[in-house]
CSV table of C-alpha atoms and ligand atoms in Angstrom, one decimal:
chain,number,residue,atom,x,y,z
A,1,UNK,CA,-5.4,-10.2,-1.1
A,2,UNK,CA,-5.9,-6.9,0.7
A,3,UNK,CA,-6.6,-3.9,-1.4
A,4,UNK,CA,-4.9,-0.6,-0.4
A,5,UNK,CA,-5.3,2.7,-2.2
A,6,UNK,CA,-2.1,4.7,-2.9
A,7,UNK,CA,-3.2,8.3,-2.5
A,8,UNK,CA,-3.6,11.1,-0.1
A,9,UNK,CA,-6.7,12.4,-2.0
A,10,UNK,CA,-9.6,12.2,0.5
A,11,UNK,CA,-12.3,12.0,-2.2
A,12,UNK,CA,-10.7,9.0,-3.8
A,13,UNK,CA,-10.2,7.3,-0.5
A,14,UNK,CA,-13.9,7.9,0.3
A,15,UNK,CA,-14.9,6.5,-3.1
A,16,UNK,CA,-12.8,3.4,-2.6
A,17,UNK,CA,-14.1,3.0,1.0
A,18,UNK,CA,-17.7,3.3,-0.3
A,19,UNK,CA,-17.1,0.5,-2.8
A,20,UNK,CA,-16.7,-1.7,0.3
A,21,UNK,CA,-13.5,-3.5,-0.7
A,22,UNK,CA,-10.8,-1.2,0.7
A,23,UNK,CA,-8.4,-2.6,3.4
A,24,UNK,CA,-6.1,0.4,3.8
A,25,UNK,CA,-4.2,3.4,2.5
A,26,UNK,CA,-0.6,4.1,1.6
A,27,UNK,CA,0.8,7.6,1.3
A,28,UNK,CA,4.2,9.1,0.7
A,29,UNK,CA,5.7,12.6,0.8
A,30,UNK,CA,5.1,13.0,-2.9
A,31,UNK,CA,1.4,12.0,-2.7
A,32,UNK,CA,1.0,14.5,0.2
A,33,UNK,CA,2.6,17.3,-1.8
A,34,UNK,CA,0.4,16.4,-4.8
A,35,UNK,CA,-2.6,17.2,-2.7
A,36,UNK,CA,-1.0,20.5,-1.5
A,37,UNK,CA,-0.6,19.2,2.1
A,38,UNK,CA,2.4,20.9,3.5
A,39,UNK,CA,3.8,21.7,7.0
A,40,UNK,CA,4.2,19.1,9.8
A,41,UNK,CA,0.9,19.9,11.6
A,42,UNK,CA,-1.2,19.8,8.4
A,43,UNK,CA,0.4,16.5,7.4
A,44,UNK,CA,-0.3,14.9,10.8
A,45,UNK,CA,-3.9,16.2,10.7
A,46,UNK,CA,-4.3,14.7,7.2
A,47,UNK,CA,-3.2,11.3,8.4
A,48,UNK,CA,-5.9,11.4,11.1
A,49,UNK,CA,-8.5,12.5,8.5
A,50,UNK,CA,-7.5,9.5,6.3
A,51,UNK,CA,-7.8,7.1,9.4
A,52,UNK,CA,-11.3,8.5,10.1
A,53,UNK,CA,-12.4,7.5,6.5
A,54,UNK,CA,-10.9,4.1,6.1
A,55,UNK,CA,-11.3,1.0,8.4
A,56,UNK,CA,-7.8,-0.5,7.8
A,57,UNK,CA,-4.1,0.4,8.0
A,58,UNK,CA,-2.8,3.7,7.0
A,59,UNK,CA,0.9,4.1,6.1
A,60,UNK,CA,2.6,7.3,7.3
A,61,UNK,CA,6.2,7.9,6.1
A,62,UNK,CA,9.0,9.3,8.2
A,63,UNK,CA,11.1,12.1,6.8
A,64,UNK,CA,14.2,11.6,9.0
A,65,UNK,CA,17.0,9.4,7.7
A,66,UNK,CA,18.9,8.8,10.9
A,67,UNK,CA,18.0,6.3,13.5
A,68,UNK,CA,17.1,8.7,16.4
A,69,UNK,CA,15.1,10.9,14.0
A,70,UNK,CA,13.2,8.0,12.6
A,71,UNK,CA,12.4,6.6,16.1
A,72,UNK,CA,11.2,10.0,17.3
A,73,UNK,CA,9.1,10.7,14.3
A,74,UNK,CA,7.7,7.1,14.1
A,75,UNK,CA,6.6,7.2,17.7
A,76,UNK,CA,4.8,10.5,17.1
A,77,UNK,CA,3.1,9.1,14.0
A,78,UNK,CA,2.1,5.8,15.8
A,79,UNK,CA,0.6,7.9,18.6
A,80,UNK,CA,-1.7,9.7,16.2
A,81,UNK,CA,-4.1,6.8,15.6
A,82,UNK,CA,-4.1,3.0,16.1
A,83,UNK,CA,-4.5,2.4,12.4
A,84,UNK,CA,-1.1,4.1,11.6
A,85,UNK,CA,1.7,2.0,10.3
A,86,UNK,CA,5.1,3.7,10.2
A,87,UNK,CA,6.6,3.8,6.8
A,88,UNK,CA,10.4,3.5,6.9
A,89,UNK,CA,12.9,3.6,4.0
A,90,UNK,CA,15.1,0.6,3.1
A,91,UNK,CA,18.4,2.1,4.3
A,92,UNK,CA,20.7,0.9,7.0
A,93,UNK,CA,19.4,3.3,9.6
A,94,UNK,CA,15.9,2.3,8.5
A,95,UNK,CA,16.5,-1.4,9.2
A,96,UNK,CA,17.7,-0.4,12.7
A,97,UNK,CA,14.6,1.7,13.2
A,98,UNK,CA,12.3,-1.2,12.0
A,99,UNK,CA,13.9,-3.5,14.5
A,100,UNK,CA,13.4,-1.0,17.3
A,101,UNK,CA,9.8,-0.4,16.3
A,102,UNK,CA,9.2,-4.2,16.0
A,103,UNK,CA,10.6,-4.7,19.5
A,104,UNK,CA,8.4,-1.9,20.8
A,105,UNK,CA,5.1,-3.0,19.3
A,106,UNK,CA,5.0,-0.3,16.6
A,107,UNK,CA,3.9,-1.7,13.1
A,108,UNK,CA,6.1,-0.8,10.1
A,109,UNK,CA,6.0,-0.7,6.3
A,110,UNK,CA,9.5,-0.9,4.8
A,111,UNK,CA,9.4,1.2,1.7
A,112,UNK,CA,11.5,1.7,-1.5
A,113,UNK,CA,12.3,-2.0,-1.8
A,114,UNK,CA,13.7,-3.0,-5.2
A,115,UNK,CA,15.4,-6.4,-4.5
A,116,UNK,CA,14.7,-9.7,-2.8
A,117,UNK,CA,17.8,-9.2,-0.6
A,118,UNK,CA,16.3,-6.0,0.7
A,119,UNK,CA,13.0,-7.8,1.4
A,120,UNK,CA,14.8,-10.5,3.3
A,121,UNK,CA,16.5,-7.9,5.5
A,122,UNK,CA,13.2,-6.1,6.2
A,123,UNK,CA,11.6,-9.4,7.3
A,124,UNK,CA,14.6,-10.2,9.5
A,125,UNK,CA,14.2,-6.8,11.2
A,126,UNK,CA,10.5,-7.6,11.8
A,127,UNK,CA,8.8,-5.3,9.4
A,128,UNK,CA,5.0,-5.7,9.3
A,129,UNK,CA,4.8,-5.0,5.6
A,130,UNK,CA,7.5,-4.8,2.9
A,131,UNK,CA,6.8,-2.6,-0.2
A,132,UNK,CA,8.5,-3.7,-3.4
A,133,UNK,CA,7.8,-1.0,-6.1
A,134,UNK,CA,6.9,-3.0,-9.1
A,135,UNK,CA,5.9,-0.2,-11.5
A,136,UNK,CA,9.2,1.6,-11.0
A,137,UNK,CA,11.1,-1.6,-11.8
A,138,UNK,CA,8.9,-2.1,-14.9
A,139,UNK,CA,9.8,1.5,-15.9
A,140,UNK,CA,13.5,0.5,-16.1
A,141,UNK,CA,12.9,-2.7,-18.1
A,142,UNK,CA,13.1,-5.0,-15.0
A,143,UNK,CA,10.3,-7.4,-14.2
A,144,UNK,CA,8.6,-6.0,-11.1
A,145,UNK,CA,6.3,-9.0,-10.8
A,146,UNK,CA,9.2,-11.4,-10.8
A,147,UNK,CA,10.4,-9.6,-7.6
A,148,UNK,CA,7.1,-10.3,-5.9
A,149,UNK,CA,7.4,-14.0,-6.8
A,150,UNK,CA,11.0,-14.1,-5.5
A,151,UNK,CA,10.0,-12.5,-2.2
A,152,UNK,CA,7.0,-14.8,-1.9
A,153,UNK,CA,9.3,-17.9,-2.3
A,154,UNK,CA,11.8,-16.6,0.3
A,155,UNK,CA,9.2,-15.7,2.9
A,156,UNK,CA,7.4,-19.0,2.4
A,157,UNK,CA,10.7,-20.9,2.8
A,158,UNK,CA,11.1,-19.6,6.3
A,159,UNK,CA,7.6,-18.7,7.4
A,160,UNK,CA,8.3,-15.0,7.7
A,161,UNK,CA,5.2,-13.1,8.8
A,162,UNK,CA,6.1,-9.9,7.0
A,163,UNK,CA,3.3,-9.2,4.6
A,164,UNK,CA,4.2,-8.5,0.9
A,165,UNK,CA,2.7,-5.2,-0.1
A,166,UNK,CA,3.0,-4.9,-3.8
A,167,UNK,CA,3.5,-1.1,-4.3
A,168,UNK,CA,3.8,1.2,-7.3
A,169,UNK,CA,1.0,-0.8,-8.9
A,170,UNK,CA,0.0,1.0,-12.1
A,171,UNK,CA,-2.9,-0.9,-13.6
A,172,UNK,CA,-5.4,-3.8,-13.3
A,173,UNK,CA,-3.1,-6.5,-14.8
A,174,UNK,CA,-0.6,-5.7,-12.0
A,175,UNK,CA,-3.4,-6.4,-9.5
A,176,UNK,CA,-4.3,-9.7,-11.1
A,177,UNK,CA,-0.8,-10.9,-11.5
A,178,UNK,CA,0.0,-10.0,-7.8
A,179,UNK,CA,-3.1,-12.0,-6.8
A,180,UNK,CA,-1.9,-15.0,-8.8
A,181,UNK,CA,1.6,-14.9,-7.3
A,182,UNK,CA,0.2,-14.6,-3.8
A,183,UNK,CA,1.1,-11.1,-2.7
A,184,UNK,CA,-0.6,-10.4,0.6
A,185,UNK,CA,-1.5,-6.8,-0.3
A,186,UNK,CA,-1.4,-4.5,-3.3
A,187,UNK,CA,-1.5,-0.7,-3.3
A,188,UNK,CA,-2.5,1.2,-6.4
A,189,UNK,CA,-4.6,4.0,-7.8
A,190,UNK,CA,-8.4,3.7,-7.6
A,191,UNK,CA,-8.4,3.0,-11.4
A,192,UNK,CA,-6.4,-0.2,-10.8
A,193,UNK,CA,-9.2,-1.5,-8.6
A,194,UNK,CA,-12.1,-0.3,-10.7
A,195,UNK,CA,-10.5,-1.9,-13.8
A,196,UNK,CA,-11.4,-5.2,-12.3
A,197,UNK,CA,-15.1,-4.5,-12.8
A,198,UNK,CA,-14.9,-4.1,-16.5
A,199,UNK,CA,-16.0,-6.6,-19.1
A,200,UNK,CA,-17.8,-5.8,-22.4
A,201,UNK,CA,-19.9,-9.0,-22.1
A,202,UNK,CA,-21.2,-7.9,-18.7
A,203,UNK,CA,-22.3,-4.6,-20.2
A,204,UNK,CA,-23.9,-6.2,-23.3
A,205,UNK,CA,-25.5,-9.0,-21.2
A,206,UNK,CA,-27.0,-6.4,-18.8
A,207,UNK,CA,-28.3,-4.3,-21.6
A,208,UNK,CA,-30.1,-7.3,-23.1
A,209,UNK,CA,-31.6,-8.4,-19.8
A,210,UNK,CA,-33.0,-5.0,-19.2
A,211,UNK,CA,-34.3,-4.6,-22.8
A,212,UNK,CA,-36.0,-8.1,-22.5
A,213,UNK,CA,-37.5,-7.1,-19.2
A,214,UNK,CA,-39.0,-3.9,-20.7
A,215,UNK,CA,-40.6,-5.9,-23.5
A,216,UNK,CA,-42.7,-7.9,-21.1
A,217,UNK,CA,-43.5,-5.0,-18.7
B,301,E4P,C1,4.1,2.9,-2.0
B,301,E4P,O1,3.7,2.9,-0.8
B,301,E4P,C2,4.3,4.1,-2.8
B,301,E4P,O2,3.5,5.1,-2.2
B,301,E4P,C3,3.9,4.0,-4.2
B,301,E4P,O3,3.2,2.8,-4.5
B,301,E4P,C4,4.8,4.5,-5.2
B,301,E4P,O4,4.2,4.4,-6.5
B,301,E4P,P1,4.7,5.2,-7.8
B,301,E4P,O5,5.8,4.5,-8.3
B,301,E4P,O6,3.5,5.1,-8.7
B,301,E4P,O7,5.0,6.6,-7.3
């Protein structure tokens, strides 16, 4: 399973990259705003800065919601860097744009997906990635992980190549469960990746090994 980090914070992206297990970055307009990145030119420059830190794919979201606007914006984003994947919302015009990008060799991430039907449509249109938001479903008492399992089943039934990118991951158990289901990718905060490191028996064991070593040296 690929690990993406869901942030526009360059320090956190560097930290995840330094760990050596990072495969990509996802961003969205809210994450950009959180880092105080505003204005078209600053946002475009920020995407390039992210691409220069990480080795893998970097999702950059279109703001337009009409087909022509999305195509224009998406082509501009794709031109920025070869690692850019154009993030397109799951709306009717978005599906048309994903099909256009797919036919023209531009990779896409279909975002704001909350149902298996939406994921089926994204795959039919040729999306490179589909982003079901599991945390936001959990927030409204709906099982987000079940959606990942449904999409996995549907994609496997027909051999769709669209990669399932479990998004809105909130914690380490989401990461583990996504891995068990067979999600292709997960994107979450740095803490959701670092949580995988932790086990008290590892800490206790290491402490004892080091203490025993000191006794004999
Ligand atoms: C996905 O690409 C989105 O940026 C993200 O995962 C949304 O997560 P949130 O629900 O924590 O905002």
